[in-house]
PDB file of C-alpha atoms in Angstrom:
ATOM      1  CA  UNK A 277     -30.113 128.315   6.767  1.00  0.00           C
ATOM      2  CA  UNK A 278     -28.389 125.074   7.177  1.00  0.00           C
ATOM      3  CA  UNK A 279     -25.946 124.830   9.690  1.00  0.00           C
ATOM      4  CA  UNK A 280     -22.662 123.124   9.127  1.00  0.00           C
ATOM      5  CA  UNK A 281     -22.444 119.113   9.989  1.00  0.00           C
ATOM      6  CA  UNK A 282     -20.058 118.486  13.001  1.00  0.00           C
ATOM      7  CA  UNK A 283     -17.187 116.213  11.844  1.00  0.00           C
ATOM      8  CA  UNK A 284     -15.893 113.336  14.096  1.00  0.00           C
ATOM      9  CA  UNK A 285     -13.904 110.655  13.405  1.00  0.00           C
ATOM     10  CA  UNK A 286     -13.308 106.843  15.539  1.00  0.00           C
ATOM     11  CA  UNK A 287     -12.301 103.294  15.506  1.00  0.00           C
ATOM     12  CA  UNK A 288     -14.016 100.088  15.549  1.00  0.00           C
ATOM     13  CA  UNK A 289     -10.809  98.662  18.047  1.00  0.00           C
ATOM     14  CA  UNK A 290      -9.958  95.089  18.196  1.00  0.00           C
ATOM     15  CA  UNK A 291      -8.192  93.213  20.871  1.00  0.00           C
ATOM     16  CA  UNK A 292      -6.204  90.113  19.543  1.00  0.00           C
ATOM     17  CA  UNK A 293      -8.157  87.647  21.440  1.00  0.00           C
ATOM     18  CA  UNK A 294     -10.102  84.279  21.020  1.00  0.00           C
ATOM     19  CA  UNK A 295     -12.180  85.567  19.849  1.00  0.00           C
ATOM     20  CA  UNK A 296     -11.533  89.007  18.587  1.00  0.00           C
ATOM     21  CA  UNK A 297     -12.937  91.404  21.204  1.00  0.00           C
ATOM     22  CA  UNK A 298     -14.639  94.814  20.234  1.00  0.00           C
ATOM     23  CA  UNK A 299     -13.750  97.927  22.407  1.00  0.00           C
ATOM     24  CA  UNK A 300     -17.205 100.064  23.358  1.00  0.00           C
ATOM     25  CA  UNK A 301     -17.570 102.894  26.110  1.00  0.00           C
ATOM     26  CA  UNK A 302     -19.509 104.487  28.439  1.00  0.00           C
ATOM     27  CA  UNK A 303     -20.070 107.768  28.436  1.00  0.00           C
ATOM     28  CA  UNK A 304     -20.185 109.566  32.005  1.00  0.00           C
ATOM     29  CA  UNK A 305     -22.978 112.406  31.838  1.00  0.00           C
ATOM     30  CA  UNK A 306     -25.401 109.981  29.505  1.00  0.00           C
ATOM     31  CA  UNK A 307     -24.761 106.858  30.881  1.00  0.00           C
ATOM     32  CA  UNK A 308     -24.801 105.283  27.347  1.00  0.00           C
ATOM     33  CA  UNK A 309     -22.709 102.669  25.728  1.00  0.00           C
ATOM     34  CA  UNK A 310     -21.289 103.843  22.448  1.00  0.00           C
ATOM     35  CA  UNK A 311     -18.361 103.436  20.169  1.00  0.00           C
ATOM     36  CA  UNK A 312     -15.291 105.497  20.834  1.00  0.00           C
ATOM     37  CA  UNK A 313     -15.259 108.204  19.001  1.00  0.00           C
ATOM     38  CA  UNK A 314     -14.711 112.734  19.081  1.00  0.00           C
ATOM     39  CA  UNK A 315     -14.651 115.870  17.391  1.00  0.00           C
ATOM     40  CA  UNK A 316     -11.615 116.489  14.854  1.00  0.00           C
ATOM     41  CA  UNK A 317     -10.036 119.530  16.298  1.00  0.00           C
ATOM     42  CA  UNK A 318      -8.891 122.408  13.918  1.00  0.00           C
ATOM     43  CA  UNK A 319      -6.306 121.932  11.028  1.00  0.00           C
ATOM     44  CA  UNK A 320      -6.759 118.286  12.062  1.00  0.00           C
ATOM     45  CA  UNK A 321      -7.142 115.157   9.902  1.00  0.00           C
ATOM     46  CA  UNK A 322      -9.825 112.501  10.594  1.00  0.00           C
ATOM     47  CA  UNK A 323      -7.367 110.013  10.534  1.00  0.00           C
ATOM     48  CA  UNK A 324      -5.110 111.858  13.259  1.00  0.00           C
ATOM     49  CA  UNK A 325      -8.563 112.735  15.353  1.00  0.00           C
ATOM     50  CA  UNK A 326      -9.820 108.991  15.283  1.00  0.00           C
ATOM     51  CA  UNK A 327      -6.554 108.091  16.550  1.00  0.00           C
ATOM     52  CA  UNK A 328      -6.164 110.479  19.252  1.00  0.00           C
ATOM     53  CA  UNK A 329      -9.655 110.000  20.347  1.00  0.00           C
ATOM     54  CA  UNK A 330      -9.451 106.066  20.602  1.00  0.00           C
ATOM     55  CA  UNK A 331      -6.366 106.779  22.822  1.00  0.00           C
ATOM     56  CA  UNK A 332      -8.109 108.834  24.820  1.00  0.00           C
ATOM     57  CA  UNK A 333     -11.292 106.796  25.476  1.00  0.00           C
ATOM     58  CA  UNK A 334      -9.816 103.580  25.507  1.00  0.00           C
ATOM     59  CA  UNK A 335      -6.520 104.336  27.214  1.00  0.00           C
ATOM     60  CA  UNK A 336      -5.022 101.952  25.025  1.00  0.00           C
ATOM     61  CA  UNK A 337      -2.401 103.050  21.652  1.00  0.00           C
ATOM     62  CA  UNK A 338      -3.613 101.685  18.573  1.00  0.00           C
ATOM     63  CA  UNK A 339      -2.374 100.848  14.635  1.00  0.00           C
ATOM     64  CA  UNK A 340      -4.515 102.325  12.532  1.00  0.00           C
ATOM     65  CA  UNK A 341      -5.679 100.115   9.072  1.00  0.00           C
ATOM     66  CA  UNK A 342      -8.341 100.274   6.418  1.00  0.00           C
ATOM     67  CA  UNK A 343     -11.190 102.528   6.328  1.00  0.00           C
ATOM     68  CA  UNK A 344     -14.445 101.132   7.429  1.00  0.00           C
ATOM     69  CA  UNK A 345     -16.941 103.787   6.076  1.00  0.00           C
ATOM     70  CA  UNK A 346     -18.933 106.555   7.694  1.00  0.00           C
ATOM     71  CA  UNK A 347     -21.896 107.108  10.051  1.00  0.00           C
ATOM     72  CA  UNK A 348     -24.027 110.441   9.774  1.00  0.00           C
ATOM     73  CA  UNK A 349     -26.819 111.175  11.902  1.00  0.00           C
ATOM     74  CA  UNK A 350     -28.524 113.645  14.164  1.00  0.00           C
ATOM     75  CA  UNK A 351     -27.414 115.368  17.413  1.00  0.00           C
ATOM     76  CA  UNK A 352     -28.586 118.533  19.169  1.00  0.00           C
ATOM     77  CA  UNK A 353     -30.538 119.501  15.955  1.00  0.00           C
ATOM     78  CA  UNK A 354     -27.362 119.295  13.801  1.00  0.00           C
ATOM     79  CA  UNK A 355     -25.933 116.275  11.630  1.00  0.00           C
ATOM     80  CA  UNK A 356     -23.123 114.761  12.618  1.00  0.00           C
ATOM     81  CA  UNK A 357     -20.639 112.730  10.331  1.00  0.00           C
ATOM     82  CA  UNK A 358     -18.254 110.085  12.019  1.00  0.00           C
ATOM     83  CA  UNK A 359     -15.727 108.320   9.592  1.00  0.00           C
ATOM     84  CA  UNK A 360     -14.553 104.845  11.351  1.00  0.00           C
ATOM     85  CA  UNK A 361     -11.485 102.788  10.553  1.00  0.00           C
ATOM     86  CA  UNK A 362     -10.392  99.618  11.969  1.00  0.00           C
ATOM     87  CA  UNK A 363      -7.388  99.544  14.912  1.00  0.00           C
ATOM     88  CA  UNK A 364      -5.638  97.164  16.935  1.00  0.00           C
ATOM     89  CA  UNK A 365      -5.120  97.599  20.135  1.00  0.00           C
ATOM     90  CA  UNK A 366      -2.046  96.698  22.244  1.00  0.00           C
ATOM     91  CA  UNK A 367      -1.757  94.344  25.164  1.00  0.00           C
ATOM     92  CA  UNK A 368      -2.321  96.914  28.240  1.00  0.00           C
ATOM     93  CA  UNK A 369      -3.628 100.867  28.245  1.00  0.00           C
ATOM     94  CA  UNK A 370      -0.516 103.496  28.568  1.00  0.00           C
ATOM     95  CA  UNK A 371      -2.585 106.148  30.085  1.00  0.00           C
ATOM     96  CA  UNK A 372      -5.921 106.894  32.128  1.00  0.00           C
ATOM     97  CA  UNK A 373      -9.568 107.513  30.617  1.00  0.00           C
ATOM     98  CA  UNK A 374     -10.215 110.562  29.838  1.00  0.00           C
ATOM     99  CA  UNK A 375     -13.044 112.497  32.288  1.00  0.00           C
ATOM    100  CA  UNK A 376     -16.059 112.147  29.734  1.00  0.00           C
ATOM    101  CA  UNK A 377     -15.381 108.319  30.039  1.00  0.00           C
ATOM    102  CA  UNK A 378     -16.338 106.019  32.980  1.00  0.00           C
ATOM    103  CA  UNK A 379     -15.218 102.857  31.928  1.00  0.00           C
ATOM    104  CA  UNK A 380     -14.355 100.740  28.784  1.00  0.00           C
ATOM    105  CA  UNK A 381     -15.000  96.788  28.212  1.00  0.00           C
ATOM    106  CA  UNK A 382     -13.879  94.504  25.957  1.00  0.00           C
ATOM    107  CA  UNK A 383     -16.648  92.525  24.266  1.00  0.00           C
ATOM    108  CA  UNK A 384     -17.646  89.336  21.754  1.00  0.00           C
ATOM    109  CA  UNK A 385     -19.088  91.169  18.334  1.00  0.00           C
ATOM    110  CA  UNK A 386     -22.791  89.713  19.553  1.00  0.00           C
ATOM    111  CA  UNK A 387     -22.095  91.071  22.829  1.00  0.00           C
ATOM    112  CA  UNK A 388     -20.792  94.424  21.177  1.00  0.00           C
ATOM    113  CA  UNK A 389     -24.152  94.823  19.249  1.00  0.00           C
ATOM    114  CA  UNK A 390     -26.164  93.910  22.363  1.00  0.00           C
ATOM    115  CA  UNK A 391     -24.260  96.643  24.703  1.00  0.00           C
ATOM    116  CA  UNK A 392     -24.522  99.929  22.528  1.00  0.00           C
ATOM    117  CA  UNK A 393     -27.259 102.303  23.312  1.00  0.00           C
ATOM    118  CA  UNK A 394     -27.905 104.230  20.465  1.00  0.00           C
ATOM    119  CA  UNK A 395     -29.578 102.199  17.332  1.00  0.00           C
ATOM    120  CA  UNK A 396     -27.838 103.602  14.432  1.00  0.00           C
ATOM    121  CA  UNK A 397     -24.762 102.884  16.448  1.00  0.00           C
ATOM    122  CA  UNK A 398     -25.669  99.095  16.366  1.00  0.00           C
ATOM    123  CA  UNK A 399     -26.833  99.095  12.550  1.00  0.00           C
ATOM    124  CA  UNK A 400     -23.794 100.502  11.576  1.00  0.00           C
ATOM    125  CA  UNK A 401     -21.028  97.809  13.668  1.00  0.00           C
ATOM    126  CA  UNK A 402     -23.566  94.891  12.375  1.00  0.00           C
ATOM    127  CA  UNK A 403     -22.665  95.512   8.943  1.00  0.00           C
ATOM    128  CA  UNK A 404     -19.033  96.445   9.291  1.00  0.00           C
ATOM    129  CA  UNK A 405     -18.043  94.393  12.206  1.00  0.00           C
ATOM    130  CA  UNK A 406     -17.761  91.220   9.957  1.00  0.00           C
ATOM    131  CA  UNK A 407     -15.750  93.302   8.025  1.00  0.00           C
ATOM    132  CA  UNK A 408     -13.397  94.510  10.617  1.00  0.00           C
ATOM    133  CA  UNK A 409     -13.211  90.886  11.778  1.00  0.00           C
ATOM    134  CA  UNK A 410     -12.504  89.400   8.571  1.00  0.00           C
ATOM    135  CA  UNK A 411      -9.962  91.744   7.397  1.00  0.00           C
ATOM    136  CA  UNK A 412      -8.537  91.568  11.321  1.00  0.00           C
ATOM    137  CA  UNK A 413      -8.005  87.781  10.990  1.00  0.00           C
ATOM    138  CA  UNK A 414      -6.326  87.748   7.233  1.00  0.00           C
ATOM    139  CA  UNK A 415      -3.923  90.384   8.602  1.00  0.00           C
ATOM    140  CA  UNK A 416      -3.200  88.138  11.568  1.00  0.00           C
ATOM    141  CA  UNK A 417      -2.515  85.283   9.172  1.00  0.00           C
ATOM    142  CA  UNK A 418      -0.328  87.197   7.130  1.00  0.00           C
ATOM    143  CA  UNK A 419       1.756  88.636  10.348  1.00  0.00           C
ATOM    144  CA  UNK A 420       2.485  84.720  11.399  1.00  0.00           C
ATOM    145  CA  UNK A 421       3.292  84.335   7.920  1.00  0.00           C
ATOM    146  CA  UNK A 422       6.197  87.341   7.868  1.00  0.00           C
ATOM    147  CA  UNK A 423       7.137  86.123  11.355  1.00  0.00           C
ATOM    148  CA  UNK A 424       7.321  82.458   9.825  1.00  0.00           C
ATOM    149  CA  UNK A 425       9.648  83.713   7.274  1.00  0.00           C
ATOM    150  CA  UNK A 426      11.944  86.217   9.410  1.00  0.00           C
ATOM    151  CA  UNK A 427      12.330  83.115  11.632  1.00  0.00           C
ATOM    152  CA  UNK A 428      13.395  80.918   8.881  1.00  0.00           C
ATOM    153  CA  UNK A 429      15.280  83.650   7.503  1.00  0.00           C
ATOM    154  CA  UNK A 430      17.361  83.964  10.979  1.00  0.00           C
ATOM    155  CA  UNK A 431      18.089  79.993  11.176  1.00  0.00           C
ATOM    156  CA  UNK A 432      19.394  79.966   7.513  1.00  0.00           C
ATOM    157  CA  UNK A 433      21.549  83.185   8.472  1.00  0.00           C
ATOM    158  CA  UNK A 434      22.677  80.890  11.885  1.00  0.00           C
ATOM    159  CA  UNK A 435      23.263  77.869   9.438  1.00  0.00           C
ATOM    160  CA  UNK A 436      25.788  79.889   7.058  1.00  0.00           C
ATOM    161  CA  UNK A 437      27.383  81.199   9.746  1.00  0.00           C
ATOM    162  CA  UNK A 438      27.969  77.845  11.557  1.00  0.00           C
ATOM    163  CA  UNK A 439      29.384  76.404   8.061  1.00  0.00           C
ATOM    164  CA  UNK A 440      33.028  77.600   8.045  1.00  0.00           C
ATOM    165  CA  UNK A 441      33.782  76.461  11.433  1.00  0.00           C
ATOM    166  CA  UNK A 442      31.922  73.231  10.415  1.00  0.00           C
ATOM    167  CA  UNK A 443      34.432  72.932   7.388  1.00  0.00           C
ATOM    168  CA  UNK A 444      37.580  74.073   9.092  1.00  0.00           C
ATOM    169  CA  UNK A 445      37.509  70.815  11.394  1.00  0.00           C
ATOM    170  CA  UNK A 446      40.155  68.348  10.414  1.00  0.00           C
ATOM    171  CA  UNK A 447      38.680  65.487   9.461  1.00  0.00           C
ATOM    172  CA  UNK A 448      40.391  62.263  11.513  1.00  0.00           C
ATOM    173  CA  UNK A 449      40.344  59.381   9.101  1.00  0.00           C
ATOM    174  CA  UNK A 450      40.380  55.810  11.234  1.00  0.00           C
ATOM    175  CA  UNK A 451      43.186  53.716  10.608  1.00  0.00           C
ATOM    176  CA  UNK A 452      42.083  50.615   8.063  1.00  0.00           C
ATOM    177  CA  UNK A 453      43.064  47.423   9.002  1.00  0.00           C
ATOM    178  CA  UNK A 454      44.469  45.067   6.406  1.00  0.00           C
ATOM    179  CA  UNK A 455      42.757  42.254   5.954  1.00  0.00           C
ATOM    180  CA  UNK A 456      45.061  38.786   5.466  1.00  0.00           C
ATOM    181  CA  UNK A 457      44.152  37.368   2.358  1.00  0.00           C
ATOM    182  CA  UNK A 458      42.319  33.612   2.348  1.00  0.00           C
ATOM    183  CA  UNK A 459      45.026  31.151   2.070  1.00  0.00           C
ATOM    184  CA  UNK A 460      43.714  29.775  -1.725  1.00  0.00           C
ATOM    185  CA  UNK A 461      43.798  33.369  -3.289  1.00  0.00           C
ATOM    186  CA  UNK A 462      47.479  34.358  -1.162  1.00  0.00           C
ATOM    187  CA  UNK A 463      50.109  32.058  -2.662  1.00  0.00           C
ATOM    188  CA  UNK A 464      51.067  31.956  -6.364  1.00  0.00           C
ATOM    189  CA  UNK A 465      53.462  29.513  -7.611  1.00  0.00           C
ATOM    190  CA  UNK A 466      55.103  30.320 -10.379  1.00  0.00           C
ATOM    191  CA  UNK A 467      56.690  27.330 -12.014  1.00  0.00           C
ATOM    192  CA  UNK A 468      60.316  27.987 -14.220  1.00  0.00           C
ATOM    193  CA  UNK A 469      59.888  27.321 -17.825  1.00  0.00           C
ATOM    194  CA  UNK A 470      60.215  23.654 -18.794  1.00  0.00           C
ATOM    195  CA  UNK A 471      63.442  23.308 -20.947  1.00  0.00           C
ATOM    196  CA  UNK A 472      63.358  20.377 -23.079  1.00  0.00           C
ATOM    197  CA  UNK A 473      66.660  18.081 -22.649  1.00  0.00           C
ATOM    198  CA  UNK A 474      68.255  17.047 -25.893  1.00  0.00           C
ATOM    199  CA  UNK A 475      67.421  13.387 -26.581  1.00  0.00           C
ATOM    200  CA  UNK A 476      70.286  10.971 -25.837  1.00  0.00           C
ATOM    201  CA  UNK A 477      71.499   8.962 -28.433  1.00  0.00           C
ATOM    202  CA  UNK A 478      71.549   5.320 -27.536  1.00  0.00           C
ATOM    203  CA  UNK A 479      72.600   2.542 -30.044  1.00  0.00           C
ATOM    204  CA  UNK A 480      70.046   0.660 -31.846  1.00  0.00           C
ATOM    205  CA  UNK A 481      70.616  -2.551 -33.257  1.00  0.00           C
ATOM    206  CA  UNK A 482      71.644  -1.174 -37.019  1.00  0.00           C
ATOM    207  CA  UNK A 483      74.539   0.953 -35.013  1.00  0.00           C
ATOM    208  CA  UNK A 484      76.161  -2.205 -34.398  1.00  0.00           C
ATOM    209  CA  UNK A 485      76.587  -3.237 -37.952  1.00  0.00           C
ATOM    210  CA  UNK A 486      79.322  -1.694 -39.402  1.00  0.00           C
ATOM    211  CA  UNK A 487      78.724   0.189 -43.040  1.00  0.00           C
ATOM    212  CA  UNK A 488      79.638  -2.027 -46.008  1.00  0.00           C
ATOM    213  CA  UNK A 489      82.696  -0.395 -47.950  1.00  0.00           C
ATOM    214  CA  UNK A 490      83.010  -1.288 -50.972  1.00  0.00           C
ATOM    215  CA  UNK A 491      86.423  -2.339 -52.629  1.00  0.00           C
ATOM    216  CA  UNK A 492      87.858  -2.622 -56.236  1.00  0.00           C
ATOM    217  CA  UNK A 493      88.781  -6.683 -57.223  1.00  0.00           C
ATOM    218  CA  UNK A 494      90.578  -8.432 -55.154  1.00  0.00           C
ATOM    219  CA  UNK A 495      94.643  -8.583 -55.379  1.00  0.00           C
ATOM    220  CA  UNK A 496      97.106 -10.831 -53.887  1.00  0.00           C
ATOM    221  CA  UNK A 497      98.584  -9.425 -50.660  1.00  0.00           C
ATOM    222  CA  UNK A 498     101.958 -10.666 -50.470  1.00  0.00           C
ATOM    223  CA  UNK A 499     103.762 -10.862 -46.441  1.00  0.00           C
ATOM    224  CA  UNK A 500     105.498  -7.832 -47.182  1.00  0.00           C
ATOM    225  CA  UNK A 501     101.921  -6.154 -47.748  1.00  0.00           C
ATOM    226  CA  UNK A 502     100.565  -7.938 -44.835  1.00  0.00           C
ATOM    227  CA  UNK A 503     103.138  -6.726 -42.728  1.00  0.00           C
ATOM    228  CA  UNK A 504     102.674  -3.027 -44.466  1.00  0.00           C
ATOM    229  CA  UNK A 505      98.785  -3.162 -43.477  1.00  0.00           C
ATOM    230  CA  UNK A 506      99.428  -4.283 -40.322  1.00  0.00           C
ATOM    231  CA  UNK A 507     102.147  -1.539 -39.616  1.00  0.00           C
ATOM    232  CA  UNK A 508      99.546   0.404 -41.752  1.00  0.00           C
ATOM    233  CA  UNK A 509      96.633  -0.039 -39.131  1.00  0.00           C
ATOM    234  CA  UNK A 510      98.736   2.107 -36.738  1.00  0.00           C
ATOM    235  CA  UNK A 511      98.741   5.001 -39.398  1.00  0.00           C
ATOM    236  CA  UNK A 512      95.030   4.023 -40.713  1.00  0.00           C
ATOM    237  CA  UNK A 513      93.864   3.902 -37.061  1.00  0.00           C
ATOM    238  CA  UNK A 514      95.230   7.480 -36.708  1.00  0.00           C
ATOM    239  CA  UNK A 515      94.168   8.752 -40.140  1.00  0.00           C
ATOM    240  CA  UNK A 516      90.482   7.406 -39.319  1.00  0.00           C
ATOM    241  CA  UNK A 517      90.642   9.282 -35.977  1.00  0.00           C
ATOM    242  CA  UNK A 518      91.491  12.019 -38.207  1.00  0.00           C
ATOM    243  CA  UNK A 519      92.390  15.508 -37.026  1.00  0.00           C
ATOM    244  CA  UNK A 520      90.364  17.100 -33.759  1.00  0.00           C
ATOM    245  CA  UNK A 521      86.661  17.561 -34.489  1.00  0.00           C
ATOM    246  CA  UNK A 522      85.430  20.413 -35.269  1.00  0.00           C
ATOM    247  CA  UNK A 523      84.388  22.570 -32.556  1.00  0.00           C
ATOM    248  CA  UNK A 524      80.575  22.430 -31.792  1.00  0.00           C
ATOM    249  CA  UNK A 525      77.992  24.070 -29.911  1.00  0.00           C
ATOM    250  CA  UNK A 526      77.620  22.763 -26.216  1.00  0.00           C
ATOM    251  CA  UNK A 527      74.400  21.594 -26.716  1.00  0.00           C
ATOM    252  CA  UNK A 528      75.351  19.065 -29.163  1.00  0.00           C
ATOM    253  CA  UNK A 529      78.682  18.197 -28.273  1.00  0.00           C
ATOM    254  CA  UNK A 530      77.311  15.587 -25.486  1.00  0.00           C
ATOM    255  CA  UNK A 531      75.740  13.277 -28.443  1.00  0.00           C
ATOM    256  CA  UNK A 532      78.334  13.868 -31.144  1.00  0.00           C
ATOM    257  CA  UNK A 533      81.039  12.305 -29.010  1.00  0.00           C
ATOM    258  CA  UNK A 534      79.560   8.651 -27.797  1.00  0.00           C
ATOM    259  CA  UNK A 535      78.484   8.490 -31.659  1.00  0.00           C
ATOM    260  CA  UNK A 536      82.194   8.920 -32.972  1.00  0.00           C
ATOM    261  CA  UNK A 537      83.715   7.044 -30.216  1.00  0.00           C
ATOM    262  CA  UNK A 538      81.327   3.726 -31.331  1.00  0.00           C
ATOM    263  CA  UNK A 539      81.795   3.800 -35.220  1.00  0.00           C
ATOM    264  CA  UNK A 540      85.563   4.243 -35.237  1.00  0.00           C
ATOM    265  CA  UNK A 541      86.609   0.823 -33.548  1.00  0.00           C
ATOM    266  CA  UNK A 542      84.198  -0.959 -35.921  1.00  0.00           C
ATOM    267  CA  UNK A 543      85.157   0.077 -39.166  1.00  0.00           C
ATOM    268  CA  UNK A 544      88.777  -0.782 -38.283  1.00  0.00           C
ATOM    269  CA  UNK A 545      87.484  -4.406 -36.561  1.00  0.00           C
ATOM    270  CA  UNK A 546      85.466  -5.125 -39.891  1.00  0.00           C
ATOM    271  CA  UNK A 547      88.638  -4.134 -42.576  1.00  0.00           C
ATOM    272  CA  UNK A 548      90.928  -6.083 -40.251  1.00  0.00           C
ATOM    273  CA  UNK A 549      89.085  -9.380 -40.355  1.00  0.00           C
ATOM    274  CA  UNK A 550      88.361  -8.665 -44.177  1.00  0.00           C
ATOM    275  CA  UNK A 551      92.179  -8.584 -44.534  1.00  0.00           C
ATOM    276  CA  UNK A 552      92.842 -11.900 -42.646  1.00  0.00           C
ATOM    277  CA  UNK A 553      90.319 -13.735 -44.590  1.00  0.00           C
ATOM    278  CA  UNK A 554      91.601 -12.893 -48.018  1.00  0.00           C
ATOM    279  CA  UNK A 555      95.541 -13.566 -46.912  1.00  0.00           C
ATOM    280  CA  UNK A 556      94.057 -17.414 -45.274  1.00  0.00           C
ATOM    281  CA  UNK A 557      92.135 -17.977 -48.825  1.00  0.00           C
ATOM    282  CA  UNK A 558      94.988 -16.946 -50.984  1.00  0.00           C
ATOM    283  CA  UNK A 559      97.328 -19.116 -49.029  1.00  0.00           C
TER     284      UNK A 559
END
């Protein structure tokens, strides 16, 4: 009859190092260098045994990740099966070996594989060490990444908080300082419209002739009607002055006045002289 395998259950335990560092034991009654490891106890998981048992041996508390797969082989006539996951250890141990353990040491995957005792033990970490290492270093990658991003996380949350007090500050605008403008672009002048004069009337030579008036045929002027034009030029010098001009517009007034003031004493000069001629012919 076959007897019932014994179950077990332990880690392959890294140390974040450069480079990774494997975790093996040795065993106090043997003398032998294996890979921690024990006997699930009852009602216990071989997740929860590995754990504990990698505590115990190592002295050190692990974080359990991914299955690594399982080892079975032969002890004390009965088969043994020993399911191993991959664990990182922390920084320092929080508790003493336990008594089936003399020491524990901290070794190089090539070194690892060089150290253990038993052969299957050392068939079994060659193929899933890589594996454990591999996995090991993506996970590292990816913590730096999350610690990347919860630190640039943090500085934006510092940034937004530092923003209102940056905006509250009153903002001091410097004085500007006019600038005197160059002396060709500064002064304007602005000239007054030009406003044309009136022309001035002077007298050209055809003002000094009198007009010609004509006059019916000639009739003898006797002394009586010499004396009557001559008391007559009185009365004709008044009539030809004529009553007050007209009113005019200021503007014009200054050359309707010398032009008046010229033709009057001519046109009485030339009818006097006309007179006096006729009377010393007819006499």
């Amino acid at each position: 009859m076959a007897r019932t395998p014994v179950l077990a259950a332990g880690g392959i335990v890294l140390r974040r190092e450069s480079p990774p560092r494997i975790a093996v034991v040795r065993l106090r009654k043997r003398n032998e260098w294996v890979l921690p490891k024990g006997k699930l106890d009852d009602g216990e998981t071989p997740r929860a045994a590995a754990e504990r048992e990698v505590l115990e041996e190592t002295g050190h508390a692990v974080d359990v990740h991914e299955f690594l797969g399982t080892l079975v082989y032969e002890s004390g006539g009965r088969s043994k099966v020993v399911h191993y996951w991959r664990m990182d250890a922390g920084g320092r141990p929080v508790r003493e070996l336990m008594s089936d353990i003399r020491e524990v040491d901290w070794l190089p995957l090539e070194q690892a594989l060089e150290r253990l005792s038993r052969s299957y033990e050392r068939t079994f970490l060659e193929n899933v060490g890589p594996i454990a290492l591999q996995s090991a270093a993506l996970a590292e990658r990816e913590r730096r990444a999350r610690l990347r991003a919860v630190a640039a996380e943090r500085r934006k949350s510092r940034l937004a908080a530092q923003a209102p007090a940056a905006e509250g500050t009153p903002v001091v605008d410097t004085p500007m300082v006019a600038q005197a403008p160059e002396a060709a672009e500064a002064v304007e002048v602005v000239h007054p419209p030009m406003v044309e004069e009136a022309p001035v009337a002077t007298e050209s030579p055809a003002d000094a002739e009198a007009p010609v008036v004509a006059h019916g045929p000639e009739t003898p002027v006797t002394a009586s009607q010499e004396s009557a034009a001559d008391a007559g030029d009185g009365i004709e010098s008044e009539q030809a002055a004529g009553p007050a001009a007209p009113a005019t517009s200021p503007s014009f007034a200054p050359e309707i006045a010398p032009i008046g003031a010229a033709v009057q004493p001519i046109l009485r000069k030339n009818l006097l002289d006309r007179v006096r001629d006729w009377l010393r012919r007819a006499a």
